[in-house]
Amino acid sequence: MISGWLLLMFVATAMANNDLTVDCGSGDSVTVRWRPRLDSSQKLDPSRGLLGNCPPSFTMSDDMLIFYALLRDCGFLKQVTADSVTYSNMLIYDRQPELPFISQRVQCVYDSAVSKTTTFSAVEDEKEGLVTFSMELMNSDFSAPAPSMRFQLGSIIPIRATVESPSHRQLKIYMESCVAATDANISRAAQVHPIIANVGCLMESKSGNSSFLPRRHPAEMRLHLQAFKFALGQNIFLHCDLEAWDVQSMDRKMCHYRQQQRRWELLDDPSQSYVCSCCEFSCFWRMNCTKGLSARKVLGPFVMEGLTVALLWLLVVSVTAALVTIMGVLAVSYYLCFWRGGRLGYRPIRDLLTKY
Protein backbone atom coordinates (compact mmCIF):
# COMPACT_ATOMS: atom_id res chain seq x y z
CA MET A 1 0.00 0.00 0.00
CA ILE A 2 1.27 3.43 -0.88
CA SER A 3 1.35 5.54 2.28
CA GLY A 4 -0.13 9.03 2.42
CA TRP A 5 -1.73 9.19 -0.99
CA LEU A 6 -3.72 7.17 -3.46
CA LEU A 7 -2.49 6.99 -7.03
CA LEU A 8 -4.63 5.77 -9.89
CA MET A 9 -3.10 5.24 -13.30
CA PHE A 10 -5.32 6.04 -16.25
CA VAL A 11 -5.21 3.27 -18.84
CA ALA A 12 -7.03 3.95 -22.12
CA THR A 13 -8.67 1.37 -24.32
CA ALA A 14 -5.57 1.42 -26.48
CA MET A 15 -3.52 0.20 -23.52
CA ALA A 16 -4.34 -3.39 -24.44
CA ASN A 17 -2.35 -2.88 -27.63
CA ASN A 18 0.47 -1.02 -25.86
CA ASP A 19 -0.52 2.19 -27.66
CA LEU A 20 -0.65 4.31 -24.50
CA THR A 21 1.05 4.15 -21.11
CA VAL A 22 0.60 6.86 -18.49
CA ASP A 23 2.83 7.04 -15.41
CA CYS A 24 1.33 9.59 -13.02
CA GLY A 25 4.47 9.77 -10.89
CA SER A 26 4.42 11.08 -7.34
CA GLY A 27 1.84 13.81 -7.74
CA ASP A 28 3.57 16.67 -9.57
CA SER A 29 4.63 15.16 -12.92
CA VAL A 30 3.50 12.68 -15.54
CA THR A 31 5.28 10.53 -18.11
CA VAL A 32 3.30 9.50 -21.19
CA ARG A 33 4.37 6.94 -23.78
CA TRP A 34 2.11 7.07 -26.84
CA ARG A 35 2.15 5.25 -30.14
CA PRO A 36 -0.39 6.98 -32.46
CA ARG A 37 -2.18 4.54 -34.75
CA LEU A 38 -0.89 5.58 -38.14
CA ASP A 39 -1.38 3.92 -41.49
CA SER A 40 1.46 1.76 -42.75
CA SER A 41 2.28 4.42 -45.35
CA GLN A 42 2.67 7.17 -42.73
CA LYS A 43 5.87 7.89 -40.83
CA LEU A 44 5.77 9.30 -37.31
CA ASP A 45 6.58 13.04 -37.23
CA PRO A 46 7.29 14.23 -33.64
CA SER A 47 6.47 17.84 -34.56
CA ARG A 48 2.83 16.83 -35.15
CA GLY A 49 2.30 15.42 -31.63
CA LEU A 50 1.15 17.38 -28.57
CA LEU A 51 0.22 16.70 -24.97
CA GLY A 52 -2.08 19.67 -24.41
CA ASN A 53 0.23 22.40 -25.68
CA CYS A 54 3.54 20.62 -25.01
CA PRO A 55 5.58 18.88 -27.72
CA PRO A 56 7.12 15.44 -27.03
CA SER A 57 10.31 15.33 -25.01
CA PHE A 58 11.80 12.69 -27.33
CA THR A 59 10.86 9.64 -29.42
CA MET A 60 11.49 5.93 -29.01
CA SER A 61 11.88 3.22 -31.66
CA ASP A 62 10.71 5.61 -34.41
CA ASP A 63 7.01 5.04 -33.65
CA MET A 64 6.49 6.15 -30.03
CA LEU A 65 6.28 9.65 -28.56
CA ILE A 66 7.52 10.24 -25.00
CA PHE A 67 6.17 13.18 -22.99
CA TYR A 68 7.52 14.24 -19.62
CA ALA A 69 5.61 17.16 -18.10
CA LEU A 70 4.70 18.84 -14.85
CA LEU A 71 1.00 18.76 -14.04
CA ARG A 72 1.04 22.54 -13.73
CA ASP A 73 2.21 22.81 -17.35
CA CYS A 74 0.84 21.79 -20.75
CA GLY A 75 -2.71 22.93 -20.02
CA PHE A 76 -3.73 20.15 -17.62
CA LEU A 77 -7.26 20.68 -16.32
CA LYS A 78 -7.57 20.27 -12.55
CA GLN A 79 -10.83 19.07 -10.96
CA VAL A 80 -11.23 18.76 -7.19
CA THR A 81 -13.84 16.69 -5.36
CA ALA A 82 -14.26 15.75 -1.71
CA ASP A 83 -11.91 12.79 -1.95
CA SER A 84 -9.81 13.18 -5.10
CA VAL A 85 -7.95 15.55 -7.39
CA THR A 86 -8.07 14.78 -11.12
CA TYR A 87 -5.76 16.14 -13.81
CA SER A 88 -6.97 15.73 -17.40
CA ASN A 89 -5.46 16.52 -20.77
CA MET A 90 -5.54 15.49 -24.43
CA LEU A 91 -2.96 13.85 -26.65
CA ILE A 92 -3.27 15.15 -30.22
CA TYR A 93 -1.49 14.01 -33.37
CA ASP A 94 -2.00 16.08 -36.51
CA ARG A 95 -1.87 13.84 -39.55
CA GLN A 96 -1.91 15.02 -43.16
CA PRO A 97 -4.24 17.98 -43.87
CA GLU A 98 -6.90 15.79 -45.46
CA LEU A 99 -6.96 13.32 -42.54
CA PRO A 100 -8.62 13.85 -39.14
CA PHE A 101 -6.65 14.34 -35.94
CA ILE A 102 -5.80 11.40 -33.71
CA SER A 103 -6.69 12.21 -30.11
CA GLN A 104 -6.48 10.34 -26.81
CA ARG A 105 -7.51 11.38 -23.30
CA VAL A 106 -4.99 11.30 -20.44
CA GLN A 107 -5.97 11.42 -16.79
CA CYS A 108 -4.31 11.14 -13.38
CA VAL A 109 -6.26 10.88 -10.11
CA TYR A 110 -4.86 11.54 -6.63
CA ASP A 111 -6.16 11.56 -3.08
CA SER A 112 -7.18 15.18 -2.44
CA ALA A 113 -6.48 14.95 1.29
CA VAL A 114 -2.74 14.73 0.72
CA SER A 115 -2.15 16.04 -2.80
CA LYS A 116 0.33 18.95 -2.69
CA THR A 117 0.27 19.87 -6.36
CA THR A 118 -0.91 23.42 -7.02
CA THR A 119 -2.82 24.39 -10.14
CA PHE A 120 -1.03 26.45 -12.78
CA SER A 121 -4.16 28.55 -13.27
CA ALA A 122 -3.92 30.46 -9.99
CA VAL A 123 -4.32 34.21 -10.50
CA GLU A 124 -3.61 35.54 -7.02
CA ASP A 125 -0.14 36.81 -6.23
CA GLU A 126 1.29 38.24 -3.03
CA LYS A 127 2.74 41.27 -4.82
CA GLU A 128 0.08 41.77 -7.50
CA GLY A 129 -3.03 40.95 -5.50
CA LEU A 130 -5.96 39.48 -7.40
CA VAL A 131 -5.12 39.52 -11.12
CA THR A 132 -8.07 39.12 -13.49
CA PHE A 133 -7.81 37.37 -16.84
CA SER A 134 -10.68 37.60 -19.31
CA MET A 135 -11.56 36.50 -22.83
CA GLU A 136 -14.51 37.46 -24.98
CA LEU A 137 -15.87 37.39 -28.51
CA MET A 138 -16.00 40.89 -30.00
CA ASN A 139 -17.58 42.73 -32.91
CA SER A 140 -15.55 43.52 -36.03
CA ASP A 141 -13.82 46.64 -34.64
CA PHE A 142 -13.41 45.34 -31.06
CA SER A 143 -15.58 48.16 -29.70
CA ALA A 144 -18.28 45.93 -28.17
CA PRO A 145 -19.15 42.27 -27.54
CA ALA A 146 -20.05 40.15 -30.56
CA PRO A 147 -23.68 40.66 -31.65
CA SER A 148 -24.02 36.95 -32.50
CA MET A 149 -22.44 33.67 -31.44
CA ARG A 150 -22.84 32.14 -34.91
CA PHE A 151 -20.14 32.52 -37.56
CA GLN A 152 -20.19 31.47 -41.19
CA LEU A 153 -17.44 29.27 -42.55
CA GLY A 154 -14.55 31.50 -43.70
CA SER A 155 -15.69 34.58 -41.75
CA ILE A 156 -13.55 36.26 -39.07
CA ILE A 157 -14.13 35.58 -35.37
CA PRO A 158 -12.68 38.52 -33.35
CA ILE A 159 -11.34 37.42 -29.94
CA ARG A 160 -9.88 39.61 -27.20
CA ALA A 161 -7.90 38.54 -24.14
CA THR A 162 -7.02 40.96 -21.33
CA VAL A 163 -5.37 41.02 -17.92
CA GLU A 164 -6.01 43.50 -15.12
CA SER A 165 -3.90 44.03 -12.00
CA PRO A 166 -4.75 46.22 -9.00
CA SER A 167 -1.08 47.19 -8.63
CA HIS A 168 0.72 49.86 -10.63
CA ARG A 169 3.01 47.32 -12.28
CA GLN A 170 2.28 46.90 -16.00
CA LEU A 171 1.70 43.37 -17.25
CA LYS A 172 1.83 42.02 -20.78
CA ILE A 173 -0.58 39.23 -21.70
CA TYR A 174 0.25 36.21 -23.85
CA MET A 175 -1.85 33.39 -25.27
CA GLU A 176 0.33 30.33 -24.76
CA SER A 177 -2.14 27.79 -26.14
CA CYS A 178 -5.72 27.48 -27.36
CA VAL A 179 -7.61 24.34 -28.27
CA ALA A 180 -11.08 24.23 -29.84
CA ALA A 181 -13.28 21.51 -28.34
CA THR A 182 -16.90 20.41 -28.50
CA ASP A 183 -17.33 20.47 -24.71
CA ALA A 184 -16.63 22.94 -21.93
CA ASN A 185 -14.79 20.08 -20.21
CA ILE A 186 -12.00 19.15 -22.60
CA SER A 187 -11.68 15.66 -21.14
CA ARG A 188 -15.25 14.93 -22.35
CA ALA A 189 -14.88 16.52 -25.78
CA ALA A 190 -15.58 14.27 -28.75
CA GLN A 191 -13.55 16.52 -31.08
CA VAL A 192 -10.56 18.78 -30.43
CA HIS A 193 -8.45 20.99 -32.69
CA PRO A 194 -5.32 23.01 -31.74
CA ILE A 195 -5.49 26.73 -32.54
CA ILE A 196 -2.42 28.02 -30.70
CA ALA A 197 0.26 25.49 -29.81
CA ASN A 198 4.01 25.09 -29.43
CA VAL A 199 4.08 27.82 -26.77
CA GLY A 200 2.53 30.76 -28.61
CA CYS A 201 2.43 29.67 -32.28
CA LEU A 202 -0.86 30.45 -34.04
CA MET A 203 -1.19 27.23 -36.04
CA GLU A 204 -4.39 28.35 -37.78
CA SER A 205 -2.46 31.19 -39.43
CA LYS A 206 -0.51 28.59 -41.43
CA SER A 207 -3.58 26.80 -42.82
CA GLY A 208 -5.94 29.80 -43.06
CA ASN A 209 -6.17 33.59 -42.70
CA SER A 210 -6.07 33.81 -38.92
CA SER A 211 -3.67 36.33 -37.36
CA PHE A 212 -2.80 38.31 -34.25
CA LEU A 213 -3.52 42.02 -34.44
CA PRO A 214 -0.97 44.65 -33.30
CA ARG A 215 -1.27 45.43 -29.61
CA ARG A 216 -3.07 48.59 -28.56
CA HIS A 217 -1.54 48.19 -25.09
CA PRO A 218 0.44 45.41 -23.37
CA ALA A 219 -2.44 44.09 -21.24
CA GLU A 220 -4.56 43.24 -24.29
CA MET A 221 -4.27 40.73 -27.11
CA ARG A 222 -6.52 40.61 -30.18
CA LEU A 223 -6.95 37.63 -32.45
CA HIS A 224 -8.67 37.30 -35.80
CA LEU A 225 -9.64 33.62 -36.01
CA GLN A 226 -11.00 32.57 -39.38
CA ALA A 227 -13.94 30.16 -38.99
CA PHE A 228 -12.77 26.80 -40.28
CA LYS A 229 -14.32 23.41 -40.95
CA PHE A 230 -14.60 21.96 -37.46
CA ALA A 231 -17.71 20.63 -35.69
CA LEU A 232 -19.96 22.66 -37.98
CA GLY A 233 -23.33 23.43 -36.40
CA GLN A 234 -22.20 22.28 -32.94
CA ASN A 235 -21.34 24.24 -29.80
CA ILE A 236 -17.62 25.01 -29.69
CA PHE A 237 -15.49 26.08 -26.73
CA LEU A 238 -11.99 27.57 -26.78
CA HIS A 239 -9.75 26.33 -23.96
CA CYS A 240 -6.91 28.85 -23.68
CA ASP A 241 -3.91 29.14 -21.38
CA LEU A 242 -3.20 32.83 -20.75
CA GLU A 243 -0.08 34.26 -19.14
CA ALA A 244 0.87 37.69 -17.82
CA TRP A 245 4.48 38.81 -17.51
CA ASP A 246 6.27 42.05 -16.77
CA VAL A 247 6.27 44.30 -19.85
CA GLN A 248 10.08 44.24 -19.91
CA SER A 249 10.24 40.47 -19.94
CA MET A 250 11.34 38.72 -23.14
CA ASP A 251 10.49 35.25 -21.82
CA ARG A 252 7.45 34.67 -24.04
CA LYS A 253 6.66 34.77 -27.74
CA MET A 254 3.55 35.21 -29.90
CA CYS A 255 4.03 34.07 -33.49
CA HIS A 256 1.79 34.01 -36.55
CA TYR A 257 2.43 32.93 -40.12
CA ARG A 258 2.53 35.56 -42.85
CA GLN A 259 1.09 33.97 -45.98
CA GLN A 260 2.50 36.55 -48.42
CA GLN A 261 6.02 36.44 -46.97
CA ARG A 262 5.75 32.68 -46.33
CA ARG A 263 7.39 32.91 -42.93
CA TRP A 264 6.60 33.08 -39.23
CA GLU A 265 6.62 36.53 -37.64
CA LEU A 266 7.02 37.61 -34.02
CA LEU A 267 4.08 39.83 -33.06
CA ASP A 268 5.85 42.20 -30.69
CA ASP A 269 9.13 42.60 -32.62
CA PRO A 270 9.21 41.33 -36.23
CA SER A 271 12.96 41.94 -36.36
CA GLN A 272 13.39 39.08 -33.87
CA SER A 273 11.20 36.65 -35.82
CA TYR A 274 13.95 34.01 -35.80
CA VAL A 275 12.59 32.88 -32.43
CA CYS A 276 9.47 31.72 -34.28
CA SER A 277 11.34 29.29 -36.53
CA CYS A 278 10.66 26.49 -34.05
CA CYS A 279 6.91 26.76 -34.79
CA GLU A 280 7.51 24.37 -37.69
CA PHE A 281 9.02 21.80 -35.31
CA SER A 282 9.01 21.74 -31.50
CA CYS A 283 9.52 24.79 -29.29
CA PHE A 284 11.20 23.96 -26.00
CA TRP A 285 10.50 27.08 -23.98
CA ARG A 286 11.25 26.51 -20.29
CA MET A 287 11.42 29.32 -17.79
CA ASN A 288 10.99 30.00 -14.11
CA CYS A 289 7.20 30.07 -13.82
CA THR A 290 7.31 32.16 -10.63
CA LYS A 291 8.05 35.24 -12.76
CA GLY A 292 4.64 35.21 -14.39
CA LEU A 293 0.98 34.60 -13.67
CA SER A 294 -1.28 32.34 -15.67
CA ALA A 295 -4.84 31.09 -15.94
CA ARG A 296 -6.94 28.81 -18.09
CA LYS A 297 -10.01 30.42 -19.64
CA VAL A 298 -12.85 28.69 -21.47
CA LEU A 299 -14.62 30.82 -24.07
CA GLY A 300 -17.97 29.82 -25.53
CA PRO A 301 -20.12 28.33 -26.65
CA PHE A 302 -20.21 29.64 -30.18
CA VAL A 303 -21.08 27.97 -33.48
CA MET A 304 -19.28 27.78 -36.81
CA GLU A 305 -21.59 26.84 -39.65
CA GLY A 306 -21.53 26.34 -43.41
CA LEU A 307 -24.28 27.25 -45.85
CA THR A 308 -27.69 26.48 -44.33
CA VAL A 309 -30.53 24.84 -46.24
CA ALA A 310 -32.31 28.22 -46.49
CA LEU A 311 -29.22 29.86 -47.96
CA LEU A 312 -28.78 27.01 -50.42
CA TRP A 313 -32.39 27.38 -51.60
CA LEU A 314 -31.93 31.15 -51.89
CA LEU A 315 -28.83 30.55 -54.01
CA VAL A 316 -30.71 28.09 -56.26
CA VAL A 317 -33.65 30.49 -56.71
CA SER A 318 -31.31 33.41 -57.46
CA VAL A 319 -29.38 31.44 -60.08
CA THR A 320 -32.63 30.20 -61.67
CA ALA A 321 -34.07 33.71 -61.84
CA ALA A 322 -30.85 35.00 -63.40
CA LEU A 323 -30.92 32.27 -66.06
CA VAL A 324 -34.60 32.96 -66.88
CA THR A 325 -33.83 36.69 -67.24
CA ILE A 326 -30.89 36.00 -69.55
CA MET A 327 -32.98 33.62 -71.71
CA GLY A 328 -35.76 36.24 -71.94
CA VAL A 329 -33.35 38.92 -73.08
CA LEU A 330 -31.87 36.61 -75.71
CA ALA A 331 -35.36 35.65 -76.99
CA VAL A 332 -36.45 39.29 -77.33
CA SER A 333 -33.17 40.20 -79.03
CA TYR A 334 -33.59 37.34 -81.53
CA TYR A 335 -37.16 38.45 -82.31
CA LEU A 336 -36.19 42.07 -82.88
CA CYS A 337 -33.01 41.41 -84.82
CA PHE A 338 -33.93 38.44 -86.98
CA TRP A 339 -37.65 37.67 -86.97
CA ARG A 340 -38.70 41.28 -87.66
CA GLY A 341 -35.81 42.06 -89.94
CA GLY A 342 -33.71 43.98 -87.51
CA ARG A 343 -34.77 47.41 -88.89
CA LEU A 344 -36.28 50.30 -87.03
CA GLY A 345 -39.59 51.29 -88.62
CA TYR A 346 -40.07 47.87 -90.20
CA ARG A 347 -43.64 47.37 -91.54
CA PRO A 348 -45.26 44.13 -92.66
CA ILE A 349 -45.75 43.57 -96.45
CA ARG A 350 -49.56 43.75 -96.17
CA ASP A 351 -49.31 47.32 -94.88
CA LEU A 352 -47.20 48.31 -97.89
CA LEU A 353 -49.72 46.73 -100.36
CA THR A 354 -52.59 48.59 -98.73
CA LYS A 355 -50.72 51.87 -98.91
CA TYR A 356 -49.90 51.58 -102.62
Coordinates of N, CA and C in Angstrom, one line a residue, residues 187-289:
S187 N -11.8 17.1 -21.3 CA -11.7 15.7 -21.1 C -12.9 14.9 -21.6
R188 N -14.0 15.6 -21.8 CA -15.2 14.9 -22.3 C -15.5 15.2 -23.8
A189 N -14.6 16.1 -24.4 CA -14.9 16.5 -25.8 C -14.7 15.4 -26.8
A190 N -15.7 15.3 -27.7 CA -15.6 14.3 -28.8 C -14.6 14.7 -29.8
Q191 N -14.5 16.0 -30.1 CA -13.6 16.5 -31.1 C -12.7 17.7 -30.5
V192 N -11.4 17.7 -30.9 CA -10.6 18.8 -30.4 C -9.7 19.2 -31.6
H193 N -9.3 20.5 -31.6 CA -8.5 21.0 -32.7 C -7.6 22.1 -32.1
P194 N -6.2 22.0 -32.3 CA -5.3 23.0 -31.7 C -5.4 24.3 -32.6
I195 N -5.5 25.4 -31.9 CA -5.5 26.7 -32.5 C -4.1 27.4 -32.3
I196 N -3.7 27.5 -31.1 CA -2.4 28.0 -30.7 C -1.7 26.9 -30.0
A197 N -0.5 26.6 -30.4 CA 0.3 25.5 -29.8 C 1.7 25.8 -29.8
N198 N 2.6 24.9 -29.4 CA 4.0 25.1 -29.4 C 4.4 26.4 -28.7
V199 N 3.8 26.7 -27.6 CA 4.1 27.8 -26.8 C 4.0 29.1 -27.5
G200 N 2.8 29.5 -28.0 CA 2.5 30.8 -28.6 C 2.5 30.8 -30.1
C201 N 2.5 29.7 -30.8 CA 2.4 29.7 -32.3 C 1.0 29.5 -32.8
L202 N 0.5 30.5 -33.5 CA -0.9 30.5 -34.0 C -0.9 29.5 -35.2
M203 N -1.2 28.2 -35.0 CA -1.2 27.2 -36.0 C -2.2 27.5 -37.1
E204 N -3.4 28.1 -36.8 CA -4.4 28.4 -37.8 C -4.0 29.4 -38.8
S205 N -2.9 30.2 -38.5 CA -2.5 31.2 -39.4 C -1.7 30.5 -40.6
K206 N -1.2 29.3 -40.4 CA -0.5 28.6 -41.4 C -1.5 28.0 -42.4
S207 N -2.6 27.5 -42.0 CA -3.6 26.8 -42.8 C -4.7 27.7 -43.3
G208 N -4.9 28.9 -42.7 CA -5.9 29.8 -43.1 C -5.5 31.2 -43.0
N209 N -6.5 32.2 -42.8 CA -6.2 33.6 -42.7 C -6.3 34.1 -41.3
S210 N -6.1 33.3 -40.3 CA -6.1 33.8 -38.9 C -4.8 34.6 -38.6
S211 N -4.9 35.5 -37.7 CA -3.7 36.3 -37.4 C -3.9 37.1 -36.0
F212 N -2.8 37.4 -35.4 CA -2.8 38.3 -34.3 C -2.8 39.7 -34.8
L213 N -3.5 40.6 -34.1 CA -3.5 42.0 -34.4 C -2.5 42.8 -33.6
P214 N -1.9 43.9 -34.1 CA -1.0 44.7 -33.3 C -1.6 45.1 -32.0
R215 N -0.8 45.1 -30.9 CA -1.3 45.4 -29.6 C -1.6 46.9 -29.5
R216 N -2.7 47.2 -28.9 CA -3.1 48.6 -28.6 C -2.4 49.0 -27.2
H217 N -2.3 48.0 -26.3 CA -1.5 48.2 -25.1 C -1.1 46.8 -24.6
P218 N -0.1 46.7 -23.7 CA 0.4 45.4 -23.4 C -0.6 44.5 -22.7
A219 N -1.5 45.0 -22.0 CA -2.4 44.1 -21.2 C -3.6 43.5 -22.1
E220 N -3.5 43.7 -23.4 CA -4.6 43.2 -24.3 C -4.0 42.5 -25.5
M221 N -4.6 41.4 -25.9 CA -4.3 40.7 -27.1 C -5.5 40.6 -27.9
R222 N -5.4 40.8 -29.3 CA -6.5 40.6 -30.2 C -6.2 39.6 -31.2
L223 N -7.1 38.7 -31.5 CA -7.0 37.6 -32.4 C -8.1 37.6 -33.5
H224 N -7.7 37.5 -34.7 CA -8.7 37.3 -35.8 C -8.6 35.8 -36.1
L225 N -9.6 35.1 -35.7 CA -9.6 33.6 -36.0 C -10.6 33.4 -37.1
Q226 N -10.1 32.8 -38.3 CA -11.0 32.6 -39.4 C -11.8 31.3 -39.1
A227 N -13.1 31.3 -39.2 CA -13.9 30.2 -39.0 C -13.5 29.1 -40.0
F228 N -13.3 27.9 -39.5 CA -12.8 26.8 -40.3 C -13.7 25.6 -40.1
K229 N -13.4 24.6 -40.9 CA -14.3 23.4 -41.0 C -14.0 22.5 -39.8
F230 N -14.8 22.7 -38.7 CA -14.6 22.0 -37.5 C -15.9 22.0 -36.7
A231 N -16.5 20.8 -36.5 CA -17.7 20.6 -35.7 C -18.8 21.6 -36.1
L232 N -19.0 21.7 -37.4 CA -20.0 22.7 -38.0 C -21.4 22.4 -37.4
G233 N -22.0 23.5 -37.0 CA -23.3 23.4 -36.4 C -23.4 23.0 -35.0
Q234 N -22.2 22.7 -34.3 CA -22.2 22.3 -32.9 C -21.7 23.4 -32.0
N235 N -21.9 23.3 -30.8 CA -21.3 24.2 -29.8 C -19.8 24.0 -29.7
I236 N -19.1 25.1 -29.7 CA -17.6 25.0 -29.7 C -17.1 25.9 -28.5
F237 N -16.1 25.4 -27.8 CA -15.5 26.1 -26.7 C -14.0 26.2 -27.0
L238 N -13.4 27.4 -26.7 CA -12.0 27.6 -26.8 C -11.4 27.5 -25.4
H239 N -10.5 26.5 -25.2 CA -9.7 26.3 -24.0 C -8.4 27.0 -24.1
C240 N -8.1 28.1 -23.5 CA -6.9 28.8 -23.7 C -6.1 29.0 -22.4
D241 N -4.8 28.8 -22.5 CA -3.9 29.1 -21.4 C -3.3 30.5 -21.6
L242 N -3.7 31.4 -20.7 CA -3.2 32.8 -20.7 C -2.1 33.1 -19.7
E243 N -1.2 33.9 -20.1 CA -0.1 34.3 -19.1 C 0.1 35.8 -19.1
A244 N 0.6 36.3 -18.0 CA 0.9 37.7 -17.8 C 2.3 37.8 -17.2
W245 N 3.1 38.6 -17.9 CA 4.5 38.8 -17.5 C 4.8 40.3 -17.5
D246 N 5.8 40.7 -16.8 CA 6.3 42.1 -16.8 C 6.5 42.5 -18.2
V247 N 6.2 43.8 -18.5 CA 6.3 44.3 -19.9 C 7.7 44.3 -20.4
Q248 N 8.7 44.3 -19.5 CA 10.1 44.2 -19.9 C 10.6 42.8 -20.2
S249 N 9.8 41.9 -19.8 CA 10.2 40.5 -19.9 C 10.2 40.0 -21.4
M250 N 11.3 39.3 -21.8 CA 11.3 38.7 -23.1 C 11.2 37.2 -23.1
D251 N 10.5 36.7 -22.0 CA 10.5 35.3 -21.8 C 9.4 34.6 -22.6
R252 N 8.6 35.3 -23.3 CA 7.4 34.7 -24.0 C 7.4 35.2 -25.5
K253 N 6.8 34.4 -26.3 CA 6.7 34.8 -27.7 C 5.2 34.6 -28.2
M254 N 4.8 35.4 -29.2 CA 3.6 35.2 -29.9 C 3.9 35.3 -31.4
C255 N 3.6 34.2 -32.1 CA 4.0 34.1 -33.5 C 2.8 33.8 -34.4
H256 N 2.8 34.4 -35.5 CA 1.8 34.0 -36.5 C 2.5 33.9 -37.9
Y257 N 1.8 33.2 -38.8 CA 2.4 32.9 -40.1 C 1.9 34.0 -41.1
R258 N 2.9 34.6 -41.8 CA 2.5 35.6 -42.9 C 2.5 34.8 -44.2
Q259 N 1.3 34.7 -44.8 CA 1.1 34.0 -46.0 C 1.9 34.6 -47.2
Q260 N 1.8 35.9 -47.3 CA 2.5 36.6 -48.4 C 4.0 36.4 -48.3
Q261 N 4.6 36.6 -47.1 CA 6.0 36.4 -47.0 C 6.5 35.0 -46.8
R262 N 5.5 34.1 -46.5 CA 5.7 32.7 -46.3 C 6.8 32.4 -45.2
R263 N 6.5 33.1 -44.1 CA 7.4 32.9 -42.9 C 6.6 33.3 -41.6
W264 N 7.2 32.8 -40.5 CA 6.6 33.1 -39.2 C 7.1 34.4 -38.8
E265 N 6.2 35.2 -38.1 CA 6.6 36.5 -37.6 C 6.3 36.7 -36.2
L266 N 7.2 37.3 -35.4 CA 7.0 37.6 -34.0 C 6.1 38.8 -33.9
L267 N 5.0 38.7 -33.2 CA 4.1 39.8 -33.1 C 4.7 41.1 -32.5
D268 N 5.4 41.0 -31.4 CA 5.8 42.2 -30.7 C 7.1 42.8 -31.3
D269 N 7.9 42.1 -32.0 CA 9.1 42.6 -32.6 C 9.5 41.8 -33.8
P270 N 8.9 42.1 -35.0 CA 9.2 41.3 -36.2 C 10.7 41.2 -36.6
S271 N 11.5 42.1 -36.1 CA 13.0 41.9 -36.4 C 13.6 40.8 -35.6
Q272 N 12.9 40.2 -34.6 CA 13.4 39.1 -33.9 C 12.6 37.8 -34.2
S273 N 12.1 37.8 -35.4 CA 11.2 36.7 -35.8 C 11.9 35.3 -35.9
Y274 N 13.2 35.3 -35.8 CA 14.0 34.0 -35.8 C 13.5 33.1 -34.7
V275 N 13.0 33.7 -33.6 CA 12.6 32.9 -32.4 C 11.3 32.1 -32.8
C276 N 10.7 32.4 -33.9 CA 9.5 31.7 -34.3 C 9.8 30.5 -35.2
S277 N 11.0 30.4 -35.6 CA 11.3 29.3 -36.5 C 11.0 27.9 -36.0
C278 N 11.0 27.8 -34.7 CA 10.7 26.5 -34.0 C 9.2 26.1 -34.2
C279 N 8.3 27.1 -34.6 CA 6.9 26.8 -34.8 C 6.7 25.6 -35.8
E280 N 7.6 25.4 -36.7 CA 7.5 24.4 -37.7 C 7.9 23.0 -37.1
F281 N 8.5 23.0 -35.9 CA 9.0 21.8 -35.3 C 8.5 21.7 -33.9
S282 N 9.4 21.8 -32.9 CA 9.0 21.7 -31.5 C 9.7 22.9 -30.8
C283 N 8.9 23.7 -30.1 CA 9.5 24.8 -29.3 C 9.7 24.4 -27.8
F284 N 10.9 24.3 -27.4 CA 11.2 24.0 -26.0 C 11.5 25.3 -25.3
W285 N 10.5 25.7 -24.5 CA 10.5 27.1 -24.0 C 10.3 27.0 -22.5
R286 N 11.4 26.7 -21.7 CA 11.3 26.5 -20.3 C 11.8 27.7 -19.5
M287 N 11.0 28.2 -18.6 CA 11.4 29.3 -17.8 C 11.0 29.1 -16.3
N288 N 11.4 30.0 -15.5 CA 11.0 30.0 -14.1 C 9.6 30.6 -14.0
C289 N 8.6 29.7 -13.8 CA 7.2 30.1 -13.8 C 6.8 31.0 -12.7

